[in-house]
mmCIF file of N, CA and C in Angstrom:
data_model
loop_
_atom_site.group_PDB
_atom_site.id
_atom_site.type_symbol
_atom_site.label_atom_id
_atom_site.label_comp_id
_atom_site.label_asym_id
_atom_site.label_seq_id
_atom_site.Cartn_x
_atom_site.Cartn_y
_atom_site.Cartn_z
ATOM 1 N N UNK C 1 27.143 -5.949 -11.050
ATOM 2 C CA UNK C 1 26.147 -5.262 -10.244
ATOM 3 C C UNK C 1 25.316 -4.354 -11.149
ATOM 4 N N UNK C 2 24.214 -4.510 -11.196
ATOM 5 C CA UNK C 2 23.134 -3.166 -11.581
ATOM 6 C C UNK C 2 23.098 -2.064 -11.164
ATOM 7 N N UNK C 3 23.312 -1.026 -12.029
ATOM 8 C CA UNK C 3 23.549 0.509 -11.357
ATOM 9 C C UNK C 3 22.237 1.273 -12.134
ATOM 10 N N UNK C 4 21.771 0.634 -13.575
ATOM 11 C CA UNK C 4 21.038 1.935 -13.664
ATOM 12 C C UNK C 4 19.527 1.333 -13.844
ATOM 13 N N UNK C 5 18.519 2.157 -14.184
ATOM 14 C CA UNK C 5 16.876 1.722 -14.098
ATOM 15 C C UNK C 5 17.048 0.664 -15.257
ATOM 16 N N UNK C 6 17.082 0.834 -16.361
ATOM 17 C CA UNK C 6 17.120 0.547 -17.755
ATOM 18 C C UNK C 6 17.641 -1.107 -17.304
ATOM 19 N N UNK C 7 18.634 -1.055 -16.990
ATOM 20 C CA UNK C 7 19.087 -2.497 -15.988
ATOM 21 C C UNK C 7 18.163 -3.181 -15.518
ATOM 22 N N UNK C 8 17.893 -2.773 -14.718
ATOM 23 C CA UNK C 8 16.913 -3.357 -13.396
ATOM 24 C C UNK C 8 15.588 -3.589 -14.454
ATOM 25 N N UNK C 9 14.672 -2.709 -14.948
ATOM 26 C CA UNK C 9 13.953 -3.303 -16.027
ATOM 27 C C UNK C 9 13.747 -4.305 -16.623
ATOM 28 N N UNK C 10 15.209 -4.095 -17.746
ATOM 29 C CA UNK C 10 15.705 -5.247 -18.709
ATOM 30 C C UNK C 10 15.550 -6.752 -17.792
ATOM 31 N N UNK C 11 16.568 -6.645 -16.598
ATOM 32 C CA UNK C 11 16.202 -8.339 -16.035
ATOM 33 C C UNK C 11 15.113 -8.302 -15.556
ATOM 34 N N UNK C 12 14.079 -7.939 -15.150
ATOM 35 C CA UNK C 12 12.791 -7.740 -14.556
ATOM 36 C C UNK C 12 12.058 -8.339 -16.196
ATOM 37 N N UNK C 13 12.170 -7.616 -17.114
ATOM 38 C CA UNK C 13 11.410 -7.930 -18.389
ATOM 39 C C UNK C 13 11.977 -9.388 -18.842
ATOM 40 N N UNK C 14 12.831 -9.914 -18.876
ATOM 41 C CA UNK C 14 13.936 -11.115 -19.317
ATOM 42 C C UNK C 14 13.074 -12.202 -18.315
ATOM 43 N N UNK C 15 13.430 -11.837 -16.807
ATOM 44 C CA UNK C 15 12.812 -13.121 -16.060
ATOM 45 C C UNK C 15 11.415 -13.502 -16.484
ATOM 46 N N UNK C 16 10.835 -12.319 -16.589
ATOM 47 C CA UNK C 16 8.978 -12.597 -16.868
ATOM 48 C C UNK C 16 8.730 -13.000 -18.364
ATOM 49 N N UNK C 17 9.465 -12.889 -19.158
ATOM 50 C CA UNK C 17 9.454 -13.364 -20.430
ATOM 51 C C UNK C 17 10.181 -15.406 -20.492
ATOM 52 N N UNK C 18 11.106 -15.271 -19.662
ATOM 53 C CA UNK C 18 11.149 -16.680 -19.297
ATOM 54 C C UNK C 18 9.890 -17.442 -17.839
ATOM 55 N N UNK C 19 8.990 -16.923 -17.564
ATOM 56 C CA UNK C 19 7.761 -17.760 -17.021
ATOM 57 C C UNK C 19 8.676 -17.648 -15.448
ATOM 58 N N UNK C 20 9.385 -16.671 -15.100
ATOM 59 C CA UNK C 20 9.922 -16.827 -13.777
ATOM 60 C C UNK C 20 8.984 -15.872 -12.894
ATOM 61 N N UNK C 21 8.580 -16.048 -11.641
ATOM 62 C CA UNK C 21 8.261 -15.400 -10.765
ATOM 63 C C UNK C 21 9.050 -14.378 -10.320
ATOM 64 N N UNK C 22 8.263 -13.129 -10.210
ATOM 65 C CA UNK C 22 9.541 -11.558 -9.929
ATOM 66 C C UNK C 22 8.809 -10.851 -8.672
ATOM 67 N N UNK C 23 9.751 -10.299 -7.879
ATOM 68 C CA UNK C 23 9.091 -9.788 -6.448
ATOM 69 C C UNK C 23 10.164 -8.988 -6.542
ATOM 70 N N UNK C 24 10.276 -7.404 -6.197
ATOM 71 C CA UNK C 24 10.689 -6.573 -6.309
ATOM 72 C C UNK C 24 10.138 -5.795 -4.815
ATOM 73 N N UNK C 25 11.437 -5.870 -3.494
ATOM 74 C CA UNK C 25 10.803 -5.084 -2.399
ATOM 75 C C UNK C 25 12.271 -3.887 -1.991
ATOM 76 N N UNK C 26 11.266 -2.652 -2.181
ATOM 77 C CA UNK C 26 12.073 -1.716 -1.983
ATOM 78 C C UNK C 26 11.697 -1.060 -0.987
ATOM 79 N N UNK C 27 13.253 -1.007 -0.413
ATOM 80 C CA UNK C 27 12.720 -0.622 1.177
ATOM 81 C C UNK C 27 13.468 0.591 1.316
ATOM 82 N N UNK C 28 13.168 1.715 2.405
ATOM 83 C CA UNK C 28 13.721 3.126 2.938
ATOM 84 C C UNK C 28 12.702 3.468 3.426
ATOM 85 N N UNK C 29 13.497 4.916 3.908
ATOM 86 C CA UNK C 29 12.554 5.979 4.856
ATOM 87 C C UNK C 29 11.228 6.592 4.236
ATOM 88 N N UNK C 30 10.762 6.777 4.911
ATOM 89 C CA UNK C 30 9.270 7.452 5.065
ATOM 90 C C UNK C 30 9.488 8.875 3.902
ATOM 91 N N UNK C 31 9.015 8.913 2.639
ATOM 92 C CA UNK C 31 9.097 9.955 1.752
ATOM 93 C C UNK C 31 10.280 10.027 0.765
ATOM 94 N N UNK C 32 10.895 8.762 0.447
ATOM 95 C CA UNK C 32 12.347 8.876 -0.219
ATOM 96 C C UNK C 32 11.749 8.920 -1.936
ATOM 97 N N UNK C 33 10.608 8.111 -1.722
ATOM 98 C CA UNK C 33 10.639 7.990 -2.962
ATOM 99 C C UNK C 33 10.258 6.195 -3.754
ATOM 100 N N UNK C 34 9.849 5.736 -2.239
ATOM 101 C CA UNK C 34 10.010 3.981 -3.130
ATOM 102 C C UNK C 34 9.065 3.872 -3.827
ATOM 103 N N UNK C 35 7.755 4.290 -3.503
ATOM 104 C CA UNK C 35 6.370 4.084 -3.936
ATOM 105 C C UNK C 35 6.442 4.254 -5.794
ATOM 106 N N UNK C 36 6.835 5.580 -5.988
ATOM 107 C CA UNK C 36 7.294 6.467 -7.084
ATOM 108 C C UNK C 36 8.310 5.207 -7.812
ATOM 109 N N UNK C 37 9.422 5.350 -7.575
ATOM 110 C CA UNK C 37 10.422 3.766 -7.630
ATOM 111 C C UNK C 37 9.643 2.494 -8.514
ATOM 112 N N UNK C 38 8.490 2.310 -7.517
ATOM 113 C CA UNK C 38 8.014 0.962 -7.749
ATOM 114 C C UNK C 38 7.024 0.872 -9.056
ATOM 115 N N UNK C 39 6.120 2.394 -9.226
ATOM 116 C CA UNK C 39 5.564 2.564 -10.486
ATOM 117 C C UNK C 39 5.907 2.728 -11.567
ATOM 118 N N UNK C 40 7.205 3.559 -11.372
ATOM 119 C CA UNK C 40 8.325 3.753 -12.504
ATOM 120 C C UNK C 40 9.004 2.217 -13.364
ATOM 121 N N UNK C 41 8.949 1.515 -12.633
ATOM 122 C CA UNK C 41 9.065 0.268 -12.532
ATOM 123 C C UNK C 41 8.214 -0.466 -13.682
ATOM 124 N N UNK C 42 6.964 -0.358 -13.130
ATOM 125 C CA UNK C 42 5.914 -1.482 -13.306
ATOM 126 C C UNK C 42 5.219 -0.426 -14.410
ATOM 127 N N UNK C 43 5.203 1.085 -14.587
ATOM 128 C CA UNK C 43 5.006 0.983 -16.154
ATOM 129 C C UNK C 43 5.839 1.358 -17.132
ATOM 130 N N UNK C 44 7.020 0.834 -16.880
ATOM 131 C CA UNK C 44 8.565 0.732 -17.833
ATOM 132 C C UNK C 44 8.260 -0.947 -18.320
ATOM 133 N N UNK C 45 8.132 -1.605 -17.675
ATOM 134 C CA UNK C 45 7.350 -3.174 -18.032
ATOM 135 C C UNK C 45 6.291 -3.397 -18.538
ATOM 136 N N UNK C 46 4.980 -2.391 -18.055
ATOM 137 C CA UNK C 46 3.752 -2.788 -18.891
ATOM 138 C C UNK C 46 3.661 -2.276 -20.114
ATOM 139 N N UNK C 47 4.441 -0.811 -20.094
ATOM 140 C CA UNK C 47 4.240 0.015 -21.600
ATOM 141 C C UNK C 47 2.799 1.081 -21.338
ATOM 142 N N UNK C 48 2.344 0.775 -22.829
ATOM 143 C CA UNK C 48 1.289 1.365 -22.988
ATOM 144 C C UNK C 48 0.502 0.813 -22.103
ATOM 145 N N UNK C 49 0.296 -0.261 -21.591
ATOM 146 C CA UNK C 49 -1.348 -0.646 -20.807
ATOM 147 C C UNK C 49 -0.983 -0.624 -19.483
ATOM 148 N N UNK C 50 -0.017 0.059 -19.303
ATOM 149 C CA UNK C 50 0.205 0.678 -17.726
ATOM 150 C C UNK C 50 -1.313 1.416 -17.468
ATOM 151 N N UNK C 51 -2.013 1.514 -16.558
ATOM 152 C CA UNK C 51 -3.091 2.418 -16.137
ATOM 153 C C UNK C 51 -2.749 2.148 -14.461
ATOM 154 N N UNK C 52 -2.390 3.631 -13.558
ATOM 155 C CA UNK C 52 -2.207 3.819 -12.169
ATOM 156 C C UNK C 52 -3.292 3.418 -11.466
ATOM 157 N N UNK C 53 -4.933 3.558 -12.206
ATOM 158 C CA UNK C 53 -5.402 2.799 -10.762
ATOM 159 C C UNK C 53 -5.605 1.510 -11.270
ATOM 160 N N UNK C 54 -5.525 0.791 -12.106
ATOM 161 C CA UNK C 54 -5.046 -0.611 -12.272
ATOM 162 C C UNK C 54 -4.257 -1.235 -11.746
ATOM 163 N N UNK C 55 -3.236 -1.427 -11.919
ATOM 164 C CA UNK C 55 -1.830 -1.869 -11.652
ATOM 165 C C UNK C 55 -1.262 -1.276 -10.474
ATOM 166 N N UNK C 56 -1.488 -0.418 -9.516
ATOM 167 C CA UNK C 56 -1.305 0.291 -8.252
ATOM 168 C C UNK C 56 -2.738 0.137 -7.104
ATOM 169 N N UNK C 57 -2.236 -0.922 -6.370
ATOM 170 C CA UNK C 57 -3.124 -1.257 -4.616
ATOM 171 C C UNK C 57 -2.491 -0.520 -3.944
ATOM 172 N N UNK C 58 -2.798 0.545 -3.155
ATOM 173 C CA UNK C 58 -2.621 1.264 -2.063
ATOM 174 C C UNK C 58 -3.067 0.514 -0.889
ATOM 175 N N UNK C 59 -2.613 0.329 0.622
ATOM 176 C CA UNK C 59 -3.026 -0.434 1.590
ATOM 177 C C UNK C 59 -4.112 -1.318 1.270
ATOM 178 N N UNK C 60 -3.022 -2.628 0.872
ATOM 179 C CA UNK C 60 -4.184 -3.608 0.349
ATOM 180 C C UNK C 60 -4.624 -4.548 1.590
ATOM 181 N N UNK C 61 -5.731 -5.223 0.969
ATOM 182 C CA UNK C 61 -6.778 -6.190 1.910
ATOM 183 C C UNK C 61 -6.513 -7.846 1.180
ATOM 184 N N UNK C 62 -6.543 -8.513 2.150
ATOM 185 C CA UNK C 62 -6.442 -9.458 0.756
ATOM 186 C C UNK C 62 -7.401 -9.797 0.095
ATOM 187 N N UNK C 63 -8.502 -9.483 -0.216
ATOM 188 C CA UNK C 63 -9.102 -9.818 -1.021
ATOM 189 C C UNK C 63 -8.897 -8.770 -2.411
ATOM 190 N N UNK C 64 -8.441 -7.455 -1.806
ATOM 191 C CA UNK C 64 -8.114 -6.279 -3.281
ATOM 192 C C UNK C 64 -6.684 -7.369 -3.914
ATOM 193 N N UNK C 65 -5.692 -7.931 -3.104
ATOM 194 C CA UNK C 65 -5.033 -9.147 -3.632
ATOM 195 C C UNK C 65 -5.472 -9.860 -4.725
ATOM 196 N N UNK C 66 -6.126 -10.867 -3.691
ATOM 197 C CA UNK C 66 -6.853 -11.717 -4.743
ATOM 198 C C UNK C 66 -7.307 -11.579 -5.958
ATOM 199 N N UNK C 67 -8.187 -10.272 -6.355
ATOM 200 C CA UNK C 67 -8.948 -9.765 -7.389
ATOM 201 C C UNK C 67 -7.956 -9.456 -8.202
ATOM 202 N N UNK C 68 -6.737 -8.696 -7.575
ATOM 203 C CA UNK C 68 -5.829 -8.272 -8.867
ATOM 204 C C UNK C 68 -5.111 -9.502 -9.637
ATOM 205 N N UNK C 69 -4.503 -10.091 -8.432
ATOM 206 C CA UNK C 69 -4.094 -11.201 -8.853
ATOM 207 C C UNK C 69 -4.376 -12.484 -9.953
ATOM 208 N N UNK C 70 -5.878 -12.462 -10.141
ATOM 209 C CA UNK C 70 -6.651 -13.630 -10.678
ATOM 210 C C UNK C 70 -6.937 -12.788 -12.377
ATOM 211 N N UNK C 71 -6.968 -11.456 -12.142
ATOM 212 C CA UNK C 71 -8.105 -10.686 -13.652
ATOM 213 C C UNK C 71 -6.223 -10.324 -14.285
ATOM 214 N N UNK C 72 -5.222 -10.044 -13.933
ATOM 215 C CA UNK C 72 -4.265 -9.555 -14.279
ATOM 216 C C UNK C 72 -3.832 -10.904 -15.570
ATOM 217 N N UNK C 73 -3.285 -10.428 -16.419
ATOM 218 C CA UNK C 73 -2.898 -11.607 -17.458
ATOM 219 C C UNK C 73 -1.172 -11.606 -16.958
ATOM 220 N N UNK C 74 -0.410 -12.821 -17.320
ATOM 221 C CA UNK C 74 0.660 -13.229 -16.664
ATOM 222 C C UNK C 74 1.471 -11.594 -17.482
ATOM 223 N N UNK C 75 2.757 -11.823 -16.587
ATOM 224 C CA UNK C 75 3.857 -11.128 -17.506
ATOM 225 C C UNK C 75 3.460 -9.504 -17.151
ATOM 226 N N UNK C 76 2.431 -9.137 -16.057
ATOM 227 C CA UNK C 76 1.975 -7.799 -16.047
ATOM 228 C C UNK C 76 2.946 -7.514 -14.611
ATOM 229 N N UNK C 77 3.169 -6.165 -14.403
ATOM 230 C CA UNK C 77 3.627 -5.905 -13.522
ATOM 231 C C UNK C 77 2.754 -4.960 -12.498
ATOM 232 N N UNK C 78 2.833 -5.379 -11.083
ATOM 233 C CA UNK C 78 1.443 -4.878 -10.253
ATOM 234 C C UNK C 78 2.176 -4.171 -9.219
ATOM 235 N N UNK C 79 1.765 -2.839 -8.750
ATOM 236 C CA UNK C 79 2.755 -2.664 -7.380
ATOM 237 C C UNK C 79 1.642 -2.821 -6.442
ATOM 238 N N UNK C 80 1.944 -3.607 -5.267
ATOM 239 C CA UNK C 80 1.463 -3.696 -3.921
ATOM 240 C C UNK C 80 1.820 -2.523 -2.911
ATOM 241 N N UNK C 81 1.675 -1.787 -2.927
ATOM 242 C CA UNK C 81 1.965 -0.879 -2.323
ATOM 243 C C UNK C 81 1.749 -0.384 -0.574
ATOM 244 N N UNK C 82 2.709 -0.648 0.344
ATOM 245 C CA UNK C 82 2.321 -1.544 2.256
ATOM 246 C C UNK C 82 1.986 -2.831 1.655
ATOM 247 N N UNK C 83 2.615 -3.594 0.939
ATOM 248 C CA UNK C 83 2.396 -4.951 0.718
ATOM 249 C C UNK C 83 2.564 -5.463 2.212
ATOM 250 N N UNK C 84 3.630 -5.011 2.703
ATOM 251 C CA UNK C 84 4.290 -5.439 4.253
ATOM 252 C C UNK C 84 3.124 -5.721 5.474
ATOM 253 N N UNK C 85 2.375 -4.816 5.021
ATOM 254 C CA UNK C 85 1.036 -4.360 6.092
ATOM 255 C C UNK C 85 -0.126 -5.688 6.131
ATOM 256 N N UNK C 86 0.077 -6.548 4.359
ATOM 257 C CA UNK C 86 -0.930 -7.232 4.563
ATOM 258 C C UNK C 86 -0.535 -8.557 5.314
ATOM 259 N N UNK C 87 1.238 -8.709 4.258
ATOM 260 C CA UNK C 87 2.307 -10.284 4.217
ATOM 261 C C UNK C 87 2.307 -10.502 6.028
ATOM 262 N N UNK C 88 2.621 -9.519 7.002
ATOM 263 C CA UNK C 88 2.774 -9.549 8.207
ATOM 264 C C UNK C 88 1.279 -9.783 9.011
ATOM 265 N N UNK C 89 0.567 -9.635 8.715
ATOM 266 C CA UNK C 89 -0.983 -9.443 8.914
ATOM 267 C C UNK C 89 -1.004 -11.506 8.685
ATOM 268 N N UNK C 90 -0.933 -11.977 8.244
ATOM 269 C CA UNK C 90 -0.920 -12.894 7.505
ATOM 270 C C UNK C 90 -0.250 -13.580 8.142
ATOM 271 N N UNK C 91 -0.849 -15.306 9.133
ATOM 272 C CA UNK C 91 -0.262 -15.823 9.769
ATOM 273 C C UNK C 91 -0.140 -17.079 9.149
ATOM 274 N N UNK C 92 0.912 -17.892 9.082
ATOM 275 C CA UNK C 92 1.380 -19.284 7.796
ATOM 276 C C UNK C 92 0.113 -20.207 7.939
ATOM 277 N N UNK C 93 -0.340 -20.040 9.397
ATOM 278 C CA UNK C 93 -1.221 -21.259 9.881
ATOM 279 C C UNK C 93 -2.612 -20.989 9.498
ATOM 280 N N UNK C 94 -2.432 -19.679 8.794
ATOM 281 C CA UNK C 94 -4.429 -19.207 8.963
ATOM 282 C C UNK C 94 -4.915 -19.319 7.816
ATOM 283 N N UNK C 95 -6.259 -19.184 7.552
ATOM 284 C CA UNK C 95 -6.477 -19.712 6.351
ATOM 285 C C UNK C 95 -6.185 -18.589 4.909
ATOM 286 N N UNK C 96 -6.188 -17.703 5.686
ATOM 287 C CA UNK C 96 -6.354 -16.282 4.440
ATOM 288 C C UNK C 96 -5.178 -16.587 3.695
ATOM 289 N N UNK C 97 -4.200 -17.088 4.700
ATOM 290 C CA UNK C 97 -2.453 -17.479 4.256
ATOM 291 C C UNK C 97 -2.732 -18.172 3.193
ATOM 292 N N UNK C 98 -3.001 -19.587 3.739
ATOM 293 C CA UNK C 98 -2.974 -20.612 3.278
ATOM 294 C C UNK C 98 -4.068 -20.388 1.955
ATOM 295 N N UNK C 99 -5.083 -19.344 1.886
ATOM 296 C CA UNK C 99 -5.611 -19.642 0.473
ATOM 297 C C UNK C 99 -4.727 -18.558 -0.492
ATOM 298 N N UNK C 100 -4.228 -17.514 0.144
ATOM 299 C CA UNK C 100 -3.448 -16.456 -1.061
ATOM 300 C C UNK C 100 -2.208 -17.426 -1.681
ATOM 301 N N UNK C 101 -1.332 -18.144 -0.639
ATOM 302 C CA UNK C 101 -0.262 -19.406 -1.358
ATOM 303 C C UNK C 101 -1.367 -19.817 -2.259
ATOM 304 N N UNK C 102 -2.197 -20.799 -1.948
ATOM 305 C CA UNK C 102 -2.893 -21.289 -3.465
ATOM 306 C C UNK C 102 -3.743 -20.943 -4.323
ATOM 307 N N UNK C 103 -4.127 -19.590 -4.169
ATOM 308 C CA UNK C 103 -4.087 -18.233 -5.189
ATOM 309 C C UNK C 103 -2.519 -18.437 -6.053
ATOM 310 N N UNK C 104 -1.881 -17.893 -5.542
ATOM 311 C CA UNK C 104 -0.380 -17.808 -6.459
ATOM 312 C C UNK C 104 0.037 -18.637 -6.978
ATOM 313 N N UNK C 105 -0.365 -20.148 -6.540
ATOM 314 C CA UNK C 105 0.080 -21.237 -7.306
ATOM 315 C C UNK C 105 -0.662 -21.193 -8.425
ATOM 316 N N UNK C 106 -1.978 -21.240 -7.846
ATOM 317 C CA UNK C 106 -2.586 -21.563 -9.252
ATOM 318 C C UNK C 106 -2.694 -20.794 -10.203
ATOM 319 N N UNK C 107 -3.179 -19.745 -9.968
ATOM 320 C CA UNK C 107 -2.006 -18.627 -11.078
ATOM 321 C C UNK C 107 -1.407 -18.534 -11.836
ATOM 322 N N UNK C 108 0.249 -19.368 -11.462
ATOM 323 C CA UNK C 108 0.862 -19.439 -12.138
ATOM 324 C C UNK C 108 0.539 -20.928 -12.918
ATOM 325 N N UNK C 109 0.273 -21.653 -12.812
ATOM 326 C CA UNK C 109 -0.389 -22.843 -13.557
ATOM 327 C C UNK C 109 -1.183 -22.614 -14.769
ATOM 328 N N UNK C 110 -2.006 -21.824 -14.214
ATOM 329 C CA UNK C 110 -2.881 -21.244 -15.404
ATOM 330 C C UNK C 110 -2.123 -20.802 -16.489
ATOM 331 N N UNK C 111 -0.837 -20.069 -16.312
ATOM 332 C CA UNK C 111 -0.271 -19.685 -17.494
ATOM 333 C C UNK C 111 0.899 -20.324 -17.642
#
């Protein structure tokens, strides 16, 4: 089991260095601290080219999605931040769905 940050990192940095897809959802109460959590995160992975309003969407749209998604180079780490707000918003059958799935595919193709 993983107990400390340095952990959680390390396999976070390991999977993305082997070309694996990483989704990281941290969930709790209202003010604990996930948001904070999730940046701590994502610039322990980027390093130096961490920049907060880069790499940090606050109540995203999907198209602020899209944009990050496509200009970001692979292996970067992004927090979505109410990711929940958009994924639920988002019906399998509709098209916004159906083009962010082939956003992400192709994506990852590209690299």
């Amino acid at each position: 089991m993983i107990t400390k940050f340095e952990e959680v990192v390390e396999l976070l940095k390991e999977r993305l260095e082997n070309n694996f897809d990483c989704s990281v959802a941290i969930t709790g109460e209202k003010g604990i601290g996930k948001s904070t959590l999730a940046i701590q995160i994502a610039r322990a992975i980027n390093g130096e080219s961490f920049d907060l309003r880069k790499h940090v969407i606050f109540n995203p749209e999907f198209s602020e999605l899209e944009k990050a998604i496509r200009i970001f180079p692979p292996k970067t780490a992004l927090v979505i931040d109410e990711a929940i707000k958009v994924t639920y918003k988002l019906d399998f059958m509709k098209k916004e769905q159906r083009e962010f799935n082939k956003m992400l595919t192709l994506a990852r193709k590209h690299y």
